[in-house]
PDB file of C-alpha atoms in Angstrom:
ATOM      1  CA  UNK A   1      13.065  20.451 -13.252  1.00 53.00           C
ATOM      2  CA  UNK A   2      13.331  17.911 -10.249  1.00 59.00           C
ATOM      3  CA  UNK A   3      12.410  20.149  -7.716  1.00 70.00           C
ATOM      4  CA  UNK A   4       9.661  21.860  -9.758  1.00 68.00           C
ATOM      5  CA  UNK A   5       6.635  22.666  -7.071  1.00 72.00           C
ATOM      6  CA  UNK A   6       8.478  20.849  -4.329  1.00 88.00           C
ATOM      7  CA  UNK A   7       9.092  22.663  -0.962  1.00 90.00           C
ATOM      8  CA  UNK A   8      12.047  21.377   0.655  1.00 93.00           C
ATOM      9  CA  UNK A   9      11.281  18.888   2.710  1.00 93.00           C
ATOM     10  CA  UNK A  10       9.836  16.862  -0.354  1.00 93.00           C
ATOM     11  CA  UNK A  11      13.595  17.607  -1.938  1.00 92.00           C
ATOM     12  CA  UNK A  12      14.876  16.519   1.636  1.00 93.00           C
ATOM     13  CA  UNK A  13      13.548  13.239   1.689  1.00 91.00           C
ATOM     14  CA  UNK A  14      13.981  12.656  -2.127  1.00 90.00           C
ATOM     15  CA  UNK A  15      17.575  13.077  -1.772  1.00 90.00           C
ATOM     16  CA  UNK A  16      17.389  10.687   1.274  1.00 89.00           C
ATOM     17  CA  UNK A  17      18.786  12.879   3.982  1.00 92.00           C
ATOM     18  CA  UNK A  18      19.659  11.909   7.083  1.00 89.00           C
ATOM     19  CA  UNK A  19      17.518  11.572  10.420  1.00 90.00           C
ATOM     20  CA  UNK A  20      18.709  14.789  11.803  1.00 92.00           C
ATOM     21  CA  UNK A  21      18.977  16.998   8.440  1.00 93.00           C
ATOM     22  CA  UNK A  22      15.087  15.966   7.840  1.00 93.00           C
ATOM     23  CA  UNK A  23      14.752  17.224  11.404  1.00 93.00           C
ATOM     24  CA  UNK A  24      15.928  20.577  10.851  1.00 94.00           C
ATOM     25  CA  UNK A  25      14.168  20.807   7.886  1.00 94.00           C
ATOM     26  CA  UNK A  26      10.985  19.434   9.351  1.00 92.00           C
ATOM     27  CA  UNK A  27      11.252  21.979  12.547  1.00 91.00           C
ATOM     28  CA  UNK A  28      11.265  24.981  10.081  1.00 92.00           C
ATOM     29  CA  UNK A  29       7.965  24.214   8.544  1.00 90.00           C
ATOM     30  CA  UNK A  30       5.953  21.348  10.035  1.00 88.00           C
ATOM     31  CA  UNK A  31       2.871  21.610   7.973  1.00 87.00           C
ATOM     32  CA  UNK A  32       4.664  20.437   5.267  1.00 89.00           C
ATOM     33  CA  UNK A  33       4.590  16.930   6.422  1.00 88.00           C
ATOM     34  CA  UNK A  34       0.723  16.893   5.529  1.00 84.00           C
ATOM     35  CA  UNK A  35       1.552  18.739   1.762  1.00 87.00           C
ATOM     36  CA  UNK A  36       1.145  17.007  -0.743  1.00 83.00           C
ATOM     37  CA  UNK A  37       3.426  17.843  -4.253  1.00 84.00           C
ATOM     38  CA  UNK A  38       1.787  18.681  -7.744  1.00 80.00           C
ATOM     39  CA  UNK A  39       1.384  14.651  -8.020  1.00 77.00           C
ATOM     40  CA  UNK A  40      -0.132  14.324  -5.077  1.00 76.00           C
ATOM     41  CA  UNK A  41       3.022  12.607  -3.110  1.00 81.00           C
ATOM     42  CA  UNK A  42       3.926  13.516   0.545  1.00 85.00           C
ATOM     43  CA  UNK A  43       7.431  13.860   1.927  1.00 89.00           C
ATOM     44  CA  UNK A  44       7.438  10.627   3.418  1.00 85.00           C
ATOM     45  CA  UNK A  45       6.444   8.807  -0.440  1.00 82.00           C
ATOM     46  CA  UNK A  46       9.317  10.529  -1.806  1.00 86.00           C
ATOM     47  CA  UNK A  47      12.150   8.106   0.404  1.00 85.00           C
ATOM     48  CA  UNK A  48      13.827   6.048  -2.184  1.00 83.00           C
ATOM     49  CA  UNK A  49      13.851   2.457  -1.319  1.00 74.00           C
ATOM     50  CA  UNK A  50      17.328   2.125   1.024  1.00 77.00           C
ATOM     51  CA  UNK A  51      16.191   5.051   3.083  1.00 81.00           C
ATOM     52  CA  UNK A  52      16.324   4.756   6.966  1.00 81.00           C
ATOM     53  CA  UNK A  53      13.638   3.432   8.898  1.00 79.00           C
ATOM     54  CA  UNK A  54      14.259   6.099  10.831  1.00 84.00           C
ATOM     55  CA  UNK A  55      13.664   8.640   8.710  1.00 86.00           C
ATOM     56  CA  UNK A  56      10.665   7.287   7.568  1.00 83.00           C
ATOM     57  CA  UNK A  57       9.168   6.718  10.785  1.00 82.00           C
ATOM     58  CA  UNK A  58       9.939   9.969  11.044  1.00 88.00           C
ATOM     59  CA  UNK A  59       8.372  11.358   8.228  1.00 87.00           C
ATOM     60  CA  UNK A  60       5.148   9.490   8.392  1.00 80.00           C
ATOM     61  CA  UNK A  61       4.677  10.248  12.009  1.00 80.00           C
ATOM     62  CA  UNK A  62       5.353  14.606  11.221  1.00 86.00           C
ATOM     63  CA  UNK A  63       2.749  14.193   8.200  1.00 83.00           C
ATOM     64  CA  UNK A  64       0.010  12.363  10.963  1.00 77.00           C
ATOM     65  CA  UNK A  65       0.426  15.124  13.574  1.00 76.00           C
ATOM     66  CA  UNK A  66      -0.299  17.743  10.915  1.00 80.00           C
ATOM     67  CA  UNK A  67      -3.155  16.031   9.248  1.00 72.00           C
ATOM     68  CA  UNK A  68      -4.215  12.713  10.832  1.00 59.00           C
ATOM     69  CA  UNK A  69      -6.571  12.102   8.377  1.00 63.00           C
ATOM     70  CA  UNK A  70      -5.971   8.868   5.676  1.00 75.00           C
ATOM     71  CA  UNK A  71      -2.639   8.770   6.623  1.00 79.00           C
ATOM     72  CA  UNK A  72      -2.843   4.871   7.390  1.00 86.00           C
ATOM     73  CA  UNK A  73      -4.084   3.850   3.597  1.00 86.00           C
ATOM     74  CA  UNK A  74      -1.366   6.382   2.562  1.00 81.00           C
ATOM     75  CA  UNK A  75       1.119   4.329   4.413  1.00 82.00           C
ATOM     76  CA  UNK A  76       0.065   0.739   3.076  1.00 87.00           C
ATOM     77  CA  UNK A  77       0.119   2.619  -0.354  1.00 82.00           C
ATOM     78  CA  UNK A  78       3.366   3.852  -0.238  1.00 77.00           C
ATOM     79  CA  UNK A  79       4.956   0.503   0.774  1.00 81.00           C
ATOM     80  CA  UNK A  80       2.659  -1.241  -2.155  1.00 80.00           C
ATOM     81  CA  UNK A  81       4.175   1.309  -4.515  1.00 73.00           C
ATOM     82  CA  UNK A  82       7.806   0.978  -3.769  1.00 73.00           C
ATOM     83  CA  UNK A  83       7.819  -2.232  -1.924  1.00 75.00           C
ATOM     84  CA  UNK A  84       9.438  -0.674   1.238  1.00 76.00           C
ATOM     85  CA  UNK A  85       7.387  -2.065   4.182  1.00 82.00           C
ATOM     86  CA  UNK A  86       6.924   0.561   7.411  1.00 81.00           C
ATOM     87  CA  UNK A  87       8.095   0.285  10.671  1.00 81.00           C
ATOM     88  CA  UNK A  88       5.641  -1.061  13.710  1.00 85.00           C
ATOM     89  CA  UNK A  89       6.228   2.455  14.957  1.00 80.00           C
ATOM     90  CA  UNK A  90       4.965   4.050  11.821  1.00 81.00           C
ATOM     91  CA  UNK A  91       2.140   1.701  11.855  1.00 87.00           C
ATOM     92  CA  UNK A  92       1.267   2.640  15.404  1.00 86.00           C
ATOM     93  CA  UNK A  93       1.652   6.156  14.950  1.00 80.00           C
ATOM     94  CA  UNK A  94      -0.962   6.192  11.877  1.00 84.00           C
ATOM     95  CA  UNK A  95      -3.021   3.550  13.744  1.00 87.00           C
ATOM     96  CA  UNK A  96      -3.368   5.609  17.357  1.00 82.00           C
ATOM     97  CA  UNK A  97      -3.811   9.133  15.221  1.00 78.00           C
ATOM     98  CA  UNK A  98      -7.058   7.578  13.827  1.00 81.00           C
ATOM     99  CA  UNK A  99      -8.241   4.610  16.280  1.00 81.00           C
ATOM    100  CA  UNK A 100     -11.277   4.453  13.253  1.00 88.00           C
ATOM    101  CA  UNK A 101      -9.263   4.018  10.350  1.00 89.00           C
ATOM    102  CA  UNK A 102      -8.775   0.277  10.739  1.00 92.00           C
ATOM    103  CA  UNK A 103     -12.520  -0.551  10.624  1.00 93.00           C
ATOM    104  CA  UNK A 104     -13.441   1.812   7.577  1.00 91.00           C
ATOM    105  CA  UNK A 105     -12.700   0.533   4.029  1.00 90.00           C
ATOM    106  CA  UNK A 106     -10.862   2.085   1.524  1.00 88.00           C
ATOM    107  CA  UNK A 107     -12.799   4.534  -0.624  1.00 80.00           C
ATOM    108  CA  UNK A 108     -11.728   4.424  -4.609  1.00 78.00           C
ATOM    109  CA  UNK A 109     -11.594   7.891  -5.852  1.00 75.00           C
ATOM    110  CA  UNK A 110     -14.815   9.244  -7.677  1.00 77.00           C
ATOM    111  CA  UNK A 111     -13.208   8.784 -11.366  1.00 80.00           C
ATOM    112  CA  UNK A 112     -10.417   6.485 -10.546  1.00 81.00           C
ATOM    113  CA  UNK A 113      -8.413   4.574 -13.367  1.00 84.00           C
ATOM    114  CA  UNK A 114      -6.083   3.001 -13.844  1.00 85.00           C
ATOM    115  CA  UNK A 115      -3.012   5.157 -14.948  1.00 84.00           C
ATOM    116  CA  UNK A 116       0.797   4.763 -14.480  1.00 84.00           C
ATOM    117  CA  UNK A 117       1.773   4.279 -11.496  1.00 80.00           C
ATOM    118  CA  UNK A 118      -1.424   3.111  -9.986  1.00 83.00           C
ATOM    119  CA  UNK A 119      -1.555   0.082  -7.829  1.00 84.00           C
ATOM    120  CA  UNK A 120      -3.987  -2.736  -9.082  1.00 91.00           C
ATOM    121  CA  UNK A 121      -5.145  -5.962  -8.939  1.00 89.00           C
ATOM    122  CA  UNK A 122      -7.521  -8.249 -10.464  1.00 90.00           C
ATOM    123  CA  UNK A 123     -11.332  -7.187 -10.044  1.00 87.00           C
ATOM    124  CA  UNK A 124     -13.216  -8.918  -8.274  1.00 84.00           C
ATOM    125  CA  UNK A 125     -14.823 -12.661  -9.738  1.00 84.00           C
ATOM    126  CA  UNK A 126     -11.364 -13.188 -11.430  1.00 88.00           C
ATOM    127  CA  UNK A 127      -8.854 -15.787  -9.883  1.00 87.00           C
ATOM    128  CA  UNK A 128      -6.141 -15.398 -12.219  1.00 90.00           C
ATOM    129  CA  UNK A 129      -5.412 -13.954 -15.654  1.00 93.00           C
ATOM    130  CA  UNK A 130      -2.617 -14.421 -18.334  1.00 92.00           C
ATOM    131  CA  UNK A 131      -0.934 -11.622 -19.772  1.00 92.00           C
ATOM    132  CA  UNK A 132      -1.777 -10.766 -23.294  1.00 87.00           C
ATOM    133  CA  UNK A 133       1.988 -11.193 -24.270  1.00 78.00           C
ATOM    134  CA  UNK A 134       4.519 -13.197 -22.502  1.00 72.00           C
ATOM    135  CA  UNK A 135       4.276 -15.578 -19.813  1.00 78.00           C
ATOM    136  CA  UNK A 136       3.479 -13.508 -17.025  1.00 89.00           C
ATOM    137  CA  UNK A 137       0.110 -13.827 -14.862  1.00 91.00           C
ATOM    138  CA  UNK A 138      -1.628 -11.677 -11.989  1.00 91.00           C
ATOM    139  CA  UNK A 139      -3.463 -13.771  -9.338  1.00 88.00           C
ATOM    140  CA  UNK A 140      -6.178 -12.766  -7.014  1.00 85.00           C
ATOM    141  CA  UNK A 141      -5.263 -10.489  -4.159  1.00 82.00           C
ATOM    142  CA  UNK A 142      -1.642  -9.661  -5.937  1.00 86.00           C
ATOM    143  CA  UNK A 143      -0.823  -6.347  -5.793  1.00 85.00           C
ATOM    144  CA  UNK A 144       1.057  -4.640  -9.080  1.00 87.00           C
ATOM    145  CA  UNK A 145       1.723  -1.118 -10.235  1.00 86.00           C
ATOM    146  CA  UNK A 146       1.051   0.105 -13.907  1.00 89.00           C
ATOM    147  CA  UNK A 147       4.379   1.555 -15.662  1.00 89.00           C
ATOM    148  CA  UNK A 148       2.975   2.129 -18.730  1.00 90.00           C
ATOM    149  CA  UNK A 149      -0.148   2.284 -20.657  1.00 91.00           C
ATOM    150  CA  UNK A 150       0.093   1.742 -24.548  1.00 90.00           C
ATOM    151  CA  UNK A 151      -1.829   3.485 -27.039  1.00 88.00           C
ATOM    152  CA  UNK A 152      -4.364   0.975 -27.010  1.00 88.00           C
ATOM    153  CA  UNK A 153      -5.363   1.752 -23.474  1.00 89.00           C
ATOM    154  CA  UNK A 154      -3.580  -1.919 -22.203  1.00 91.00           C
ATOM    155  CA  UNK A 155      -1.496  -1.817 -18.971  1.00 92.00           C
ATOM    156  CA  UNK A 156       2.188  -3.028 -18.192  1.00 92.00           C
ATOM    157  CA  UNK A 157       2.502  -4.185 -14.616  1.00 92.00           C
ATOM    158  CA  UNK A 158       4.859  -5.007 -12.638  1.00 87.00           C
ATOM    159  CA  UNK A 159       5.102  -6.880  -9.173  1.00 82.00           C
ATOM    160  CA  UNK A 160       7.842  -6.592  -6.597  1.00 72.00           C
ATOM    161  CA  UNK A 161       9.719  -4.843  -9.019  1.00 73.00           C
ATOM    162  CA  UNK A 162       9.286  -8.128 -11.603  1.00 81.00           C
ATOM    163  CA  UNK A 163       7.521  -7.901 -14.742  1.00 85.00           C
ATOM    164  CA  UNK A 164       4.299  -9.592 -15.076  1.00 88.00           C
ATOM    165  CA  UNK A 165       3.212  -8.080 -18.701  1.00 90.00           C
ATOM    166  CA  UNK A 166       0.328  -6.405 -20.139  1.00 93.00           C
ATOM    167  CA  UNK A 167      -3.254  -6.862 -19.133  1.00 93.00           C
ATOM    168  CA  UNK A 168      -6.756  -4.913 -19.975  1.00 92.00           C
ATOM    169  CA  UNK A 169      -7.995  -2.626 -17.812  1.00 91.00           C
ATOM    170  CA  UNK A 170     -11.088  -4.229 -17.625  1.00 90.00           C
ATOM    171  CA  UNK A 171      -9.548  -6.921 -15.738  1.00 92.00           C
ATOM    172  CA  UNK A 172      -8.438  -4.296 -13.035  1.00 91.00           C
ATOM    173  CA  UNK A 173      -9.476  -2.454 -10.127  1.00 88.00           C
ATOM    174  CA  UNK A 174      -7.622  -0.372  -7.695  1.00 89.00           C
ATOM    175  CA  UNK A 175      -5.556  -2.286  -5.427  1.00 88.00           C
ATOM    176  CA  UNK A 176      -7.073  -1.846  -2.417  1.00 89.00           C
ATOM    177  CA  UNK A 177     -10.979  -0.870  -3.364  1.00 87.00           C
ATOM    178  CA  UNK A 178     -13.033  -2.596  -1.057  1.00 86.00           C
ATOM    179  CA  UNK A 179     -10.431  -3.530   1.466  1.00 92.00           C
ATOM    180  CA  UNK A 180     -10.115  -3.156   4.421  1.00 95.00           C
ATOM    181  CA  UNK A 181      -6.432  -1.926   6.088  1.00 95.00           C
ATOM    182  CA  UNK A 182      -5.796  -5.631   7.720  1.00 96.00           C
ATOM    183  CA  UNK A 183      -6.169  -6.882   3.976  1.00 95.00           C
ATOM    184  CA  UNK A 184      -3.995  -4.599   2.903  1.00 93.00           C
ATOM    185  CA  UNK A 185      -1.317  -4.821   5.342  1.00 94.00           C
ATOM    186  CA  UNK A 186      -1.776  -8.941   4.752  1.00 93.00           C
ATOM    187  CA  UNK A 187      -1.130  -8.466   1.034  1.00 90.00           C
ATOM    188  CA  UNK A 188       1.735  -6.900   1.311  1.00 89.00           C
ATOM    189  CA  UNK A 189       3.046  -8.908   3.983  1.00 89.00           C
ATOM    190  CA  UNK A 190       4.235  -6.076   6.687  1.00 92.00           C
ATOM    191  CA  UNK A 191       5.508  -8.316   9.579  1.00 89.00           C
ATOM    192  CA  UNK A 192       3.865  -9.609  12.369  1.00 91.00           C
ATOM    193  CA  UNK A 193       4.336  -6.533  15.298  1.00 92.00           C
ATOM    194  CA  UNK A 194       2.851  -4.171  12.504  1.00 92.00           C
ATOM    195  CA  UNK A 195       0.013  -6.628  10.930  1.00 94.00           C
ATOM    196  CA  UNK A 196      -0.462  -6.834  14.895  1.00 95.00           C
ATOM    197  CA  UNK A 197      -1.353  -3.257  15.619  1.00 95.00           C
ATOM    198  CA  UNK A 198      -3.567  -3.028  12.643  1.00 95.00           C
ATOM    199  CA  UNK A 199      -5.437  -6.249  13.676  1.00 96.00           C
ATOM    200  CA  UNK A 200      -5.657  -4.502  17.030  1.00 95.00           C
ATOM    201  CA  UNK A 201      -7.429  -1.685  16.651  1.00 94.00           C
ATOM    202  CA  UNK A 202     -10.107  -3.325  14.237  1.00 95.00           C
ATOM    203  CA  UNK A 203     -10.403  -7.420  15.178  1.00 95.00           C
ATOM    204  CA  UNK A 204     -13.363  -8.270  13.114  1.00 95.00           C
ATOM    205  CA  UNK A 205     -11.443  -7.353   9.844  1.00 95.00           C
ATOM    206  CA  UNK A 206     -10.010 -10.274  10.585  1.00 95.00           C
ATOM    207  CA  UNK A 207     -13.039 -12.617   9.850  1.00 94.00           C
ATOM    208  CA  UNK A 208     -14.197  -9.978   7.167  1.00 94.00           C
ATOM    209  CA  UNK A 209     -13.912 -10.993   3.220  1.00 92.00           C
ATOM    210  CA  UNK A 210     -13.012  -8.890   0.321  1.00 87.00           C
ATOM    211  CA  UNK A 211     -15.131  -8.995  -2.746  1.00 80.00           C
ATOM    212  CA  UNK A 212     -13.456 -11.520  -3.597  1.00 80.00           C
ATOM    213  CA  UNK A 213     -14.395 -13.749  -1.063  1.00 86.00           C
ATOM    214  CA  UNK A 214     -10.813 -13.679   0.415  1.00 87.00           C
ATOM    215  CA  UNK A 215      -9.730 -12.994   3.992  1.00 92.00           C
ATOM    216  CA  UNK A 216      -6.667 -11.140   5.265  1.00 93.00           C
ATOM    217  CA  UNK A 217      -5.298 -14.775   6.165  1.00 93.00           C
ATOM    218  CA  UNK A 218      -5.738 -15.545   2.274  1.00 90.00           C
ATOM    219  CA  UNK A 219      -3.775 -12.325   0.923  1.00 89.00           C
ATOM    220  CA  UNK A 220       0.065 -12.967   1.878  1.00 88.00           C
ATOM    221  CA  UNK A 221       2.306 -13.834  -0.534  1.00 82.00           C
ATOM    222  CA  UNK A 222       4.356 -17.050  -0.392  1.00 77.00           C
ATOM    223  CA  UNK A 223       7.106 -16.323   1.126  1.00 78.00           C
ATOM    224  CA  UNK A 224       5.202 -14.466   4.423  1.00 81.00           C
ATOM    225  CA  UNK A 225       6.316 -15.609   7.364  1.00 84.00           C
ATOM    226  CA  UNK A 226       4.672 -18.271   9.631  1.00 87.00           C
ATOM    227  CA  UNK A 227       4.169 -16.276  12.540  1.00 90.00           C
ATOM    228  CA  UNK A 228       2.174 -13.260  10.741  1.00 88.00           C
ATOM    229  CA  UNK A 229       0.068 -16.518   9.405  1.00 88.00           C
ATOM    230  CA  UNK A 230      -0.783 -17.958  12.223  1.00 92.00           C
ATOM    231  CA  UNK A 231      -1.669 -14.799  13.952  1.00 94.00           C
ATOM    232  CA  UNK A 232      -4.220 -14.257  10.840  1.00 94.00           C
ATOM    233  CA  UNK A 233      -5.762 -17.681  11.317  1.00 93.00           C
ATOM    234  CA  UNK A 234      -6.554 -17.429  14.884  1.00 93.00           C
ATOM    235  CA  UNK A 235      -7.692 -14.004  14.604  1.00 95.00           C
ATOM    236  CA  UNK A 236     -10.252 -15.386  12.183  1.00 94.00           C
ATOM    237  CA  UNK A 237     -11.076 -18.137  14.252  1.00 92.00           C
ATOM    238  CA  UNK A 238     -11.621 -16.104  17.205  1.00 92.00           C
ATOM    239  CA  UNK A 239     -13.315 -13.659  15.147  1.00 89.00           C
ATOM    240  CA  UNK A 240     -15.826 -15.879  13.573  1.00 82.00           C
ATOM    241  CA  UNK A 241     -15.293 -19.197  14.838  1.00 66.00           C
ATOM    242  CA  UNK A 242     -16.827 -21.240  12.314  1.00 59.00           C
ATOM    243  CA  UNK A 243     -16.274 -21.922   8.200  1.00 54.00           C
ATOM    244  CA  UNK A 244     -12.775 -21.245   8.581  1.00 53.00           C
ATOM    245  CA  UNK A 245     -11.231 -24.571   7.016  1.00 55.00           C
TER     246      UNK A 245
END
């Protein structure tokens, strides 16, 4: 059933409720912000894309003051998953509920792989790979999601909500293992007030690289805007001041 195992503020925000029906809902039983469903999704993952900002701000800022803990890396993973980028004042919420969160790296899960629905990209060393069939290819630092693995243990991604193929799993790691939250938020190319607060409240992640070499300034995708850029760059500069170019 749809609502199997789902209390009903997960049904709430699936069905995309309002600001003020979430509210009442939310009032009634506040821990459930920070409750996670049998697939381990919180309310505030469960917003289809169109949903308010509102009501995710909403959302995401309820599940912080009942758990505060990972709640940023949820956030970038949520908006990597269904492409819906959060508000500066979801950003800031997460960011001032755990000042430390910015500077610690994201931890892959003892046992991780790659199954669908699980963000990716390439592992580290590769700069770009082909798909086995079809003309799609997967570029360092691009985030995809698996929607399918085959019976040979191969993995359909897609980007952005555009197909890109299938690729081994060898050739993957989790999207954001050994990142750190300014990476992420450059990846996915949250605009400049939010990549601001994250760059904030950890400025040498600025002038820190990935495994890959990369730094945050390296990560947007084309399209980004200028400003968010620029801010990047100069935070690296001032961060390191040297080996930029």
């Amino acid at each position: 059933h749809g609502l199997d195992g789902w209390l009903p503020l997960h049904a709430a925000a699936a069905l995309a409720l309002d600001k003020a029906a979430l509210l009442l809902v939310l009032e009634a039983h506040s821990a459930v912000a920070a409750t996670a469903d049998a697939d381990g999704k919180y309310a505030f993952q469960l917003l289809p894309s169109g949903a308010s900002d509102d009501a995710a701000t909403l959302l995401v800022t309820a599940c912080i003051a009942a758990s505060g803990e990972g709640v940023l890396w949820r956030l970038l993973g949520h908006a990597a998953a269904t492409g819906v980028k959060p508000s500066a004042e979801a950003v800031r919420a997460a960011v001032e509920a755990d000042p430390g969160a910015a500077a610690r790296p994201f931890a892959m899960p003892a046992g991780w792989k790659p199954v669908e629905g699980a963000l990716v990209r390439l592992r580290p060393g590769l700069g770009k790979k082909e798909a086995k069939y079809g003309d799609g290819v997967l570029r360092a630092g691009e985030l995809a999601t698996v929607t399918e693995v085959d019976r040979d243990g191969d993995l359909y991604l897609k980007r952005n909500g555009e197909e890109r193929g299938y690729f081994k799993a060898a050739d993957l790691a989790h999207g954001f293992d050994g990142w750190l939250p300014l990476h992420a938020a450059a990846a996915l190319a949250l605009d400049k007030e939010a990549l601001l607060l994250v760059l904030e409240a950890h400025t040498a992640a600025a002038a820190a690289t990935d495994a890959g070499g990369q730094y945050p300034f390296e990560l947007p995708p084309s399209g980004a805007s200028d400003d968010a850029a620029t801010l990047l760059v100069t935070a690296c500069i001032a961060a390191s001041g040297e080996g930029v170019l």
